[in-house]
Every structure is written in structure tokens, then in C-alpha cells.
Coordinates of C-alpha atoms in Angstrom, one line a residue:
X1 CA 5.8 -8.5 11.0
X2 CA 6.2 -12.3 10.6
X3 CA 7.4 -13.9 14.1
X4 CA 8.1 -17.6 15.6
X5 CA 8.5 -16.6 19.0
X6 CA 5.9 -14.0 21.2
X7 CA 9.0 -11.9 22.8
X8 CA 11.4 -9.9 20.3
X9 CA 14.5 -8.2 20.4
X10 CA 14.0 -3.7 20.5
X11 CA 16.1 -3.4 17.5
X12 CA 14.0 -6.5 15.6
X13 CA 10.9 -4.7 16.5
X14 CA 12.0 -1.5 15.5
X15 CA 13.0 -2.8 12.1
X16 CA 9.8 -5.0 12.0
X17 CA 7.3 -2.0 12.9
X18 CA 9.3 1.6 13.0
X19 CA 8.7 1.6 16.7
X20 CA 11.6 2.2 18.5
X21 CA 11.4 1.4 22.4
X22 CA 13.1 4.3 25.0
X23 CA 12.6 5.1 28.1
X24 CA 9.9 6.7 27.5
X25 CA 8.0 4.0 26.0
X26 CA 7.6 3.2 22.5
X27 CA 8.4 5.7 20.3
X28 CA 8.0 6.5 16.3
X29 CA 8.7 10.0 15.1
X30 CA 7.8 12.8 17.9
X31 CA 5.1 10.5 19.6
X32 CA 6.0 8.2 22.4
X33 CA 3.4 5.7 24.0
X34 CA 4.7 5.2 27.8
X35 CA 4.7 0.8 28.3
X36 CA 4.1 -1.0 31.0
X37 CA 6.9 -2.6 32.9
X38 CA 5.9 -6.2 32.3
X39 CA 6.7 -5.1 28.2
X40 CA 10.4 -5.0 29.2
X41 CA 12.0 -8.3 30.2
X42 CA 14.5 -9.3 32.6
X43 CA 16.7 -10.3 29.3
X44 CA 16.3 -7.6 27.4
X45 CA 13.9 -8.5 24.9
X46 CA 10.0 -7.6 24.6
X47 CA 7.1 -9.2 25.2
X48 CA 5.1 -9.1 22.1
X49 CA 1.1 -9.6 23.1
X50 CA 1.7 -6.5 25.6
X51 CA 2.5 -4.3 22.9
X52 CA 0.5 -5.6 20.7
X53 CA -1.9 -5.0 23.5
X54 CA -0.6 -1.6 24.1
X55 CA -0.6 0.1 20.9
X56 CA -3.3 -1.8 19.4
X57 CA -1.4 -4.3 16.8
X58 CA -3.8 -7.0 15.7
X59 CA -1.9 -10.3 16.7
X60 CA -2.7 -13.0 14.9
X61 CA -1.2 -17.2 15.0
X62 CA -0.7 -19.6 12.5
X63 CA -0.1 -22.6 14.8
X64 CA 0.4 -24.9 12.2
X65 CA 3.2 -23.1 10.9
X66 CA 4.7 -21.7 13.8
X67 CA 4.3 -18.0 13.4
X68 CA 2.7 -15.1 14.2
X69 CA 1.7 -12.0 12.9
X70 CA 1.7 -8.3 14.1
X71 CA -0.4 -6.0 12.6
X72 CA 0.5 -1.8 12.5
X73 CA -0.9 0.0 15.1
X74 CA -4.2 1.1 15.3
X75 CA -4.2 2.6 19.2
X76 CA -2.8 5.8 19.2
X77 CA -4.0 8.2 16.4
X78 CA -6.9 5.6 14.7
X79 CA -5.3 6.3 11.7
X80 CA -3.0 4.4 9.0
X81 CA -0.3 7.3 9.7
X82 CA 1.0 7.9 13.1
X83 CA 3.1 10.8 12.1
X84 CA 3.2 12.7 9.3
X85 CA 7.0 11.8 9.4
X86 CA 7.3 9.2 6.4
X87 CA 8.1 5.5 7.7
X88 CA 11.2 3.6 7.0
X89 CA 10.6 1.9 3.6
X90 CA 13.1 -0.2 2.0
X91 CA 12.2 -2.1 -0.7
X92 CA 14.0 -4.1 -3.9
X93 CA 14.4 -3.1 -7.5
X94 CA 13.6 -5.5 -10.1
X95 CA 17.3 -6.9 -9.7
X96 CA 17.3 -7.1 -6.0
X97 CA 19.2 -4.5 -4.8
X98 CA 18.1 -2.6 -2.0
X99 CA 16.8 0.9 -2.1
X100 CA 15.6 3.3 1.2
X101 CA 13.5 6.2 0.8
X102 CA 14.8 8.1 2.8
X103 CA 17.9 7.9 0.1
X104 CA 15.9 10.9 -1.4
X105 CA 16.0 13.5 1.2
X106 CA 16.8 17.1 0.2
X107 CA 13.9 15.9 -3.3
X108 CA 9.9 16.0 -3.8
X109 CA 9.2 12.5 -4.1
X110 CA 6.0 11.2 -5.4
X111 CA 5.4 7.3 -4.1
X112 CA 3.0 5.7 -7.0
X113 CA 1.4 2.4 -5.9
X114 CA 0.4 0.2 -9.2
X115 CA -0.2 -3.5 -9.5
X116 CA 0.5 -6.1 -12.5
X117 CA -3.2 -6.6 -12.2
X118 CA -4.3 -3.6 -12.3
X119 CA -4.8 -1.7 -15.9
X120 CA -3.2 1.2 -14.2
X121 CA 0.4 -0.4 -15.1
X122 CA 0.0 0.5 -18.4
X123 CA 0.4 4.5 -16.8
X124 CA 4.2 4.1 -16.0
X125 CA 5.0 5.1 -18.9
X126 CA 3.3 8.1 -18.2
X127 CA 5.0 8.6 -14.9
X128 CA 8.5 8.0 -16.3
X129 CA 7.7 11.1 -18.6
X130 CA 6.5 13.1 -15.9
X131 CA 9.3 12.1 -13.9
X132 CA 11.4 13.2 -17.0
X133 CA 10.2 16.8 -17.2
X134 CA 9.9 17.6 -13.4
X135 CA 13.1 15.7 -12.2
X136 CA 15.4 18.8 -12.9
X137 CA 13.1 20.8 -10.7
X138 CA 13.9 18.0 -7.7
X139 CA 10.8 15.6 -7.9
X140 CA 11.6 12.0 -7.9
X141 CA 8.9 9.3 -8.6
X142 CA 9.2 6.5 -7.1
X143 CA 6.9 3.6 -8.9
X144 CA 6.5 0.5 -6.5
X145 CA 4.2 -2.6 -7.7
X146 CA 2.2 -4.1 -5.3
X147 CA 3.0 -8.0 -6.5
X148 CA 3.2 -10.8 -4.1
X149 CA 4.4 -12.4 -7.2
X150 CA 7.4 -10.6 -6.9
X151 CA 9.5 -9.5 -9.8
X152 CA 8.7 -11.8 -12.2
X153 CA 5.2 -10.1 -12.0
X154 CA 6.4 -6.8 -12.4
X155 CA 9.4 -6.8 -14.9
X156 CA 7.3 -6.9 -18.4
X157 CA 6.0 -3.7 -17.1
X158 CA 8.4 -2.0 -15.6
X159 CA 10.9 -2.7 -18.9
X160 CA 8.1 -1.6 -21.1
X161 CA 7.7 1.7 -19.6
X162 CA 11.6 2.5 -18.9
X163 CA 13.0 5.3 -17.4
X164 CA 15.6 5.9 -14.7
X165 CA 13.7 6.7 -11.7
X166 CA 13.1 3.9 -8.5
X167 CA 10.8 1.4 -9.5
X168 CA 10.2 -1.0 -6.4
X169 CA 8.8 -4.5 -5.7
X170 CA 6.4 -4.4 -2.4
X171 CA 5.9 -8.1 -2.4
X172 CA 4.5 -8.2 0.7
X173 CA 2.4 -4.9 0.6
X174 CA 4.4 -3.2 2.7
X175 CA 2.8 -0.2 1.8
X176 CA -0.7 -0.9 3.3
X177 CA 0.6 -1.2 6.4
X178 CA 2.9 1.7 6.6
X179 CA 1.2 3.8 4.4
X180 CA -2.4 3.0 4.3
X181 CA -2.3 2.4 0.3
X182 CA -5.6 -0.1 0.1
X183 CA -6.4 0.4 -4.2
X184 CA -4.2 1.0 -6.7
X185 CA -2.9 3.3 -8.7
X186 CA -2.4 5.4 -5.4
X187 CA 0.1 8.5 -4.7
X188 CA 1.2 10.3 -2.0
X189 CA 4.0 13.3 -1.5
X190 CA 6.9 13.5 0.7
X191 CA 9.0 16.7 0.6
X192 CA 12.5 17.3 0.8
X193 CA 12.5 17.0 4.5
X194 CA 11.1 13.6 4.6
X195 CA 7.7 14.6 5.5
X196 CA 4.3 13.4 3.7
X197 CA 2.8 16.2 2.7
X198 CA -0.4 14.5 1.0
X199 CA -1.2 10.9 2.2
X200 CA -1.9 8.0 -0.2
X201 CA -4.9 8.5 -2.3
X202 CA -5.9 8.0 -6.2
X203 CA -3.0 9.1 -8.4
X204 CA -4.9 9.1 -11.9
X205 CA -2.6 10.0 -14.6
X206 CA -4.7 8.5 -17.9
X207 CA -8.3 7.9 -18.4
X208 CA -8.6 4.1 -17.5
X209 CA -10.3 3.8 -20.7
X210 CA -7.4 5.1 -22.9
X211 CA -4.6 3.0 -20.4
X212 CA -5.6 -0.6 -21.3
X213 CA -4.6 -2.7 -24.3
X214 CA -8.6 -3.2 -25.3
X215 CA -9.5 0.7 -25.1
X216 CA -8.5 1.0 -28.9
X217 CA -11.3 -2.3 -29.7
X218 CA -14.9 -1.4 -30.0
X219 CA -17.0 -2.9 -26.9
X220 CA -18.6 -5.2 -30.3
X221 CA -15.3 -6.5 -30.0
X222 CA -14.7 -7.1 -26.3
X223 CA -15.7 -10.3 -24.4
X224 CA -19.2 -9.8 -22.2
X225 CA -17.0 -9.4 -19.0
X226 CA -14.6 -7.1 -20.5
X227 CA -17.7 -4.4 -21.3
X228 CA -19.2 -5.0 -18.0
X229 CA -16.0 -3.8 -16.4
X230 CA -15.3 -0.9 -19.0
X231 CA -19.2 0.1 -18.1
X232 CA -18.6 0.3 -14.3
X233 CA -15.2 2.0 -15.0
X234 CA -17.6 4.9 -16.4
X235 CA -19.1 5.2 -13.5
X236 CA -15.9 6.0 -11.2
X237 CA -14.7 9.2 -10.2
X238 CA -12.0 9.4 -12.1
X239 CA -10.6 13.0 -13.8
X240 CA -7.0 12.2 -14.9
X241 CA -6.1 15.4 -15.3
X242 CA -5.9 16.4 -12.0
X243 CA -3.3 14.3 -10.5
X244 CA -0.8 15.7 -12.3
X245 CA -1.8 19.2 -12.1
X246 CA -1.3 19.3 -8.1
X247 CA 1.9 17.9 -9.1
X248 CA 3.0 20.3 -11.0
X249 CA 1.6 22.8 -8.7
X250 CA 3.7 21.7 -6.0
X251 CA 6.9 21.7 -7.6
X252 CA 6.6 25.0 -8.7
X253 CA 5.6 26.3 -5.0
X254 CA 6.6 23.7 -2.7
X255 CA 5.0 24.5 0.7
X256 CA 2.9 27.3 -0.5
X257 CA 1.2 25.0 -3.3
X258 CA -2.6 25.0 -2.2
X259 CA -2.5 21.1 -2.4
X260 CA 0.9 20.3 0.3
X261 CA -1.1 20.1 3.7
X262 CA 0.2 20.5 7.1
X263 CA 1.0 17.7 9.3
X264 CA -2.3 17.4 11.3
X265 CA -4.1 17.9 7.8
X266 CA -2.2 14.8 6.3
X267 CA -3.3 12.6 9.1
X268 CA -6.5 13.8 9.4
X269 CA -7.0 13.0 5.8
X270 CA -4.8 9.2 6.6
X271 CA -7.2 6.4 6.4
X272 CA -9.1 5.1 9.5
X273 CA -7.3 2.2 11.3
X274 CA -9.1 -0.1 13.9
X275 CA -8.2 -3.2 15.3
X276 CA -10.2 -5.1 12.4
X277 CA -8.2 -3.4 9.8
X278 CA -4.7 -4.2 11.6
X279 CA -5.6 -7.8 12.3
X280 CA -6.4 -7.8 8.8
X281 CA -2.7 -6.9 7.5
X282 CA -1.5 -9.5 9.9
X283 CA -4.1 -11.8 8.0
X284 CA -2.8 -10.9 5.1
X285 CA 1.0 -10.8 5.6
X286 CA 0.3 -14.6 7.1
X287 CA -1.2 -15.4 3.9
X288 CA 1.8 -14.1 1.7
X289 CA 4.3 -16.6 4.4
X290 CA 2.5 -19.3 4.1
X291 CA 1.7 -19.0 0.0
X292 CA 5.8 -18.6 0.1
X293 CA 6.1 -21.4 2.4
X294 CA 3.6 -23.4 -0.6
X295 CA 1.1 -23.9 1.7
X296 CA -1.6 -21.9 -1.0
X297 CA -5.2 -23.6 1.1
X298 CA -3.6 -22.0 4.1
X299 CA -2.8 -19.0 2.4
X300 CA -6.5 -18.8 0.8
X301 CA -7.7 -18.9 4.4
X302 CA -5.9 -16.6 6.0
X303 CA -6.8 -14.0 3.3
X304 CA -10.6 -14.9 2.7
X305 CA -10.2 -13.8 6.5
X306 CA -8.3 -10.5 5.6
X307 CA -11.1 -9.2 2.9
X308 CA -13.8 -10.1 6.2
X309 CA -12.2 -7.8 8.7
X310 CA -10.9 -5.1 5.9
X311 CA -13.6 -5.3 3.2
X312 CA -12.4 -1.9 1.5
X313 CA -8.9 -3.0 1.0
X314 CA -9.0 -3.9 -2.9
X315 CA -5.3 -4.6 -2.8
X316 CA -5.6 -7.5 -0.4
X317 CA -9.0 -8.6 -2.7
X318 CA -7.4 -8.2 -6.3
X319 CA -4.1 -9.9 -5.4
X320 CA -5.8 -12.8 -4.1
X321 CA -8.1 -13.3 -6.5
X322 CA -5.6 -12.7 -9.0
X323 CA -3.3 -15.4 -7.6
X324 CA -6.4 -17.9 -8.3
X325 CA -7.7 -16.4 -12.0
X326 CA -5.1 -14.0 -13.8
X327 CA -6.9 -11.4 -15.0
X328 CA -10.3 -12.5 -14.6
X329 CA -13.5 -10.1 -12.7
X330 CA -15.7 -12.7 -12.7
X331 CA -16.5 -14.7 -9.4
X332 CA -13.5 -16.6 -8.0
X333 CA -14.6 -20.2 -6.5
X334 CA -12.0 -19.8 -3.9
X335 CA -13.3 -16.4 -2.4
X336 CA -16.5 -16.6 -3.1
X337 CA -16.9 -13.3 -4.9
X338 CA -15.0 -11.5 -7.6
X339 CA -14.4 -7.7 -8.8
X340 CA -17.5 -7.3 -11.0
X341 CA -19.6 -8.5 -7.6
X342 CA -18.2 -6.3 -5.4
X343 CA -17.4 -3.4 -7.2
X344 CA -21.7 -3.2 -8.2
X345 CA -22.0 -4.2 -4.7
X346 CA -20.1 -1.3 -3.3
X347 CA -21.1 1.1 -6.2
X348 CA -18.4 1.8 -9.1
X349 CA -19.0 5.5 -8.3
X350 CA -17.8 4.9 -4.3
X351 CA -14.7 2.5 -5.6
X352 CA -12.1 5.5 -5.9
X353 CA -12.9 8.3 -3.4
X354 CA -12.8 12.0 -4.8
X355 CA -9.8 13.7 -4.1
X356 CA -9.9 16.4 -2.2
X357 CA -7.5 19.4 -3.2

């Protein structure tokens, strides 16, 4: 949440974070967190670094711009979800309009994070036929690119793989922060009650080697740091036929399907979140403002700072670097380090955890 002043309005902060603030404190789904007095202000409006204080929102400042950031919170359950209820998410399509989840209630919904960096786009084809067969049964996939470029990054993709389902521009990675999405491509479930019921994690659909536009070319054919990628992509943990087999399983058996969990299952399976990792979203989101604003060296900073405190967040590290080089794995001057190094540095075969059924 982007702010130029440290106290807000309850309804600005709600919108900005999903908290809303009763009596009882601040409040998102069925947990409340009681606040201190001083939080509430003679006028009516919050004072920011007490929450951020109280429910453990990194809180960072741009002073050269004017702004702050305010990370999710990290406080009250130490994970990316709070509640296994789904967040407000409301996002663009590629012409602008609007669109809310929680437009879909009474549906399955399957949220796929992809990238126009990421080879994975080439799978929404894929998705728009799954979407195809299953719809009739009440799933609806929901595509949503993870672009600070916006729509312009997105479109050639989205157009090339068609289909009538949402397909959503998250140009400011909204879903990190709400959802804990940190790689791409990424799923997770919501029923038709607007509950997740499996929380974001690798959502497979292909064989990465089969998805991209040089699988059909012989690695003879391929440029040296195109079959050093295609050689660590071996190494991943990555069956692509068992994403959409749970799928399938769930829509045929909703909440008996083996692989819908129960709310304390999904966010004991949600990612970790500390304070590092939310002052790194607020890194992060300050980057995207300021690259907006055209301040790019500011923007550079304020992310090389975001891949420090969140080192396993590829999405923050393969936007920026993509920003600097299109395309490229090698290492980016700006950063200091580039997929090929990190991904050997980390182990291919740790880059996409296992998923668990």
C-alpha cells in the first residue's frame, strides 16, 4: 500500500490491506487483532506506524519521493495467509475494466499466476482448454500475469491463447502480497464459498520443455545460455501431469476430493511470512511507484533491496531483471546476479518445491 501521509482513513486502509478496523481491533475474516488506543485518532483517521507496528507490516519511506510503503502483515499467523477466507482481489483485464473475484462465488475457481517472462505463458493455451472442458461442471480459471509492464506485456499472450475465461493484469504483484504467489506458473483453489481450499503453489500443466518456442530445436541449435537453462530445467521437480489431475479430482468431488484441505491445512501449508519478507513487498511495491513515476535508478534500488530481505521470491527477481535484459538468464549488471546464477546457486532441483497432495 503506497501512502504520502503516515495516518490513513479506516475505509483507505481497508481497501489498501483487507483489514477492516472495529471495535474490536483490526479485523480480516474471523480474526480480530485488539489495537491500542493511540492507533485511533481524535479525527478519525489511523495512525499508520502503530499498525504497522501492531500487526507486523514492514513500513518502509521513500523520502525523496514522498511515500511510503506498507507491507502485508506478518504478526499474527507468520504466514502469507491470515485466513483461509480468500482476500479481496480486484484486478484489470487487458482492456481495463475491472473484475473482483469474489464475482465468482457459488464456482470452483482456479487462480493461475504466469509471467510474460516466464516460458510458462506459452501454457494458457492449455488452461483455456482445461477451462473449456471443466467450466460446465462450475470451475472457472482465472489466468492473471504478473507484469509490471502492464498490458502491453501481457496482450500477445493472452490473444494467442484465447478463450473466454478472466485473464487479469497484476501489475503490481498484488498477488504476493495477498496470496503469497513468489514463482510462477503458480495455482491455488477457491471453492464456491470463497474459501481457498489449496494455497498458491506450482501449477504445472506442460513439460517446460515441450511449452517454449525452442523445445522443437535441437540443443546443436540453441545459443550456450539457452542449453544451460534447458539443462537446469531437467533438474526441477516438475511432473506436469499432476496439476491437472487434482483438478479434475476436485471437480468431480468437491470437498471430499483428497487434495481440497481444510482451513488450518491451507494455512499451515501458506508460505512463511516474517518482517523481512513484508518489508520486502513494501520494497518492492516502492520500486514499481517510482519505475511508474520514471525514476528507474530509484526503482533498481528499492528492488536490489527487495531480492536481500526476500531472496526466494523469483517473481520480485525475474521481473526486475527482466525490466533491465528481456529475456536474458545471464548476469544482469544492475543486480548483480542473474537466473542461471541463482538458480545453480539455490539448486535447480529446490527452485519449484514438490507438491504435496
Amino acid at each position: 500500500m503506497i501512502l504520502d501521509d503516515l495516518t490513513v482513513d479506516p475505509a483507505g486502509f481497508q481497501a489498501g490491506t483487507g483489514w477492516a478496523i472495529k471495535p474490536q481491533g483490526a479485523c480480516k475474516g474471523d480474526v480480530c487483532v485488539p489495537l491500542p488506543s493511540s492507533v485511533r485518532r481524535p479525527d478519525g483517521r489511523l495512525d499508520v506506524t502503530g499498525l504497522a507496528e501492531r500487526l507486523g507490516m514492514g513500513l518502509v519511506a521513500d523520502e525523496a519521493h514522498g511515500v511510503w510503503a506498507l507491507g502485508p502483515e506478518s504478526a499474527v499467523t507468520g504466514r502469507a495467509l491470515t485466513t483461509a477466507e480468500a482476500p479481496p482481489l480486484e484486478l484489470p483485464r487487458l482492456d481495463g475494466t475491472p473484475f473482483r473475484l469474489d464475482s465468482l462465488r457459488g464456482q470452483k475457481v482456479v487462480l493461475v499466476a504466469w509471467a510474460s517472462w516466464c516460458g510458462c505463458r506459452e501454457d494458457l493455451r492449455l488452461w483455456t482448454a482445461l477451462r473449456e472442458q471443466l467450466h460446465p461442471r462450475g470451475l472457472e480459471v482465472v489466468t492473471v500475469a504478473l507484469d509490471t509492464g502492464g498490458p502491453d506485456a501481457a496482450r500477445p499472450w493472452i490473444e494467442k491463447a484465447g478463450g473466454s475465461h478472466p485473464a487479469l493484469i497484476d501489475a503490481r504483484h498484488e498477488l504476493g502480497a495477498k496470496f503469497g504467489v513468489v514463482n510462477v506458473p503458480n495455482g491455488l483453489w477457491i471453492d464456491e464459498d470463497g474459501v481457498i481450499v489449496r494455497p498458491a503453489e506450482p501449477a504445472w500443466i506442460e513439460d517446460p520443455h515441450a511449452s517454449s518456442e525452442t523445445a522443437a530445436r535441437s540443443l546443436d541449435e540453441l545459443p550456450a545460455d539457452h542449453r544451460d537453462v534447458r539443462a537446469e530445467i531437467g533438474k526441477m521437480a516438475i511432473d506436469p501431469a499432476v496439476y491437472p489431475a487434482m483438478i479434475r479430482d476436485w471437480v468431480a468431488n468437491g470437498r471430499a476430493s483428497r487434495y481440497a484441505l481444510e482451513p488450518h491445512e491451507v494455512l499451515d501449508r501458506a508460505r512463511p511470512r516474517d518482517g523481512a519478507v513484508s518489508r520486502a513487498a513494501a520494497r518492492f511495491e516502492l520500486g514499481e511507484y517510482v519505475h511508474r513515476a520514471g525514476d528507474h535508478p530509484a526503482a533498481v534500488a528499492h528492488w536490489r533491496e527487495a531480492h536481500r530481505l526476500q531472496p526466494d521470491n523469483w517473481t520480485y527477481k525475474r521481473q526486475a531483471w527482466n525490466l533491465e535484459e528481456p529475456e536474458s538468464v545471464r548476469t544482469i549488471d544492475a543486480y548483480g546476479t542473474g537466473w542461471l546464477d541463482d538458480v545453480r546457486a539455490l539448486g535447480a532441483e529446490n527452485y519449484y518445491p514438490e507438491i504435496q497432495p
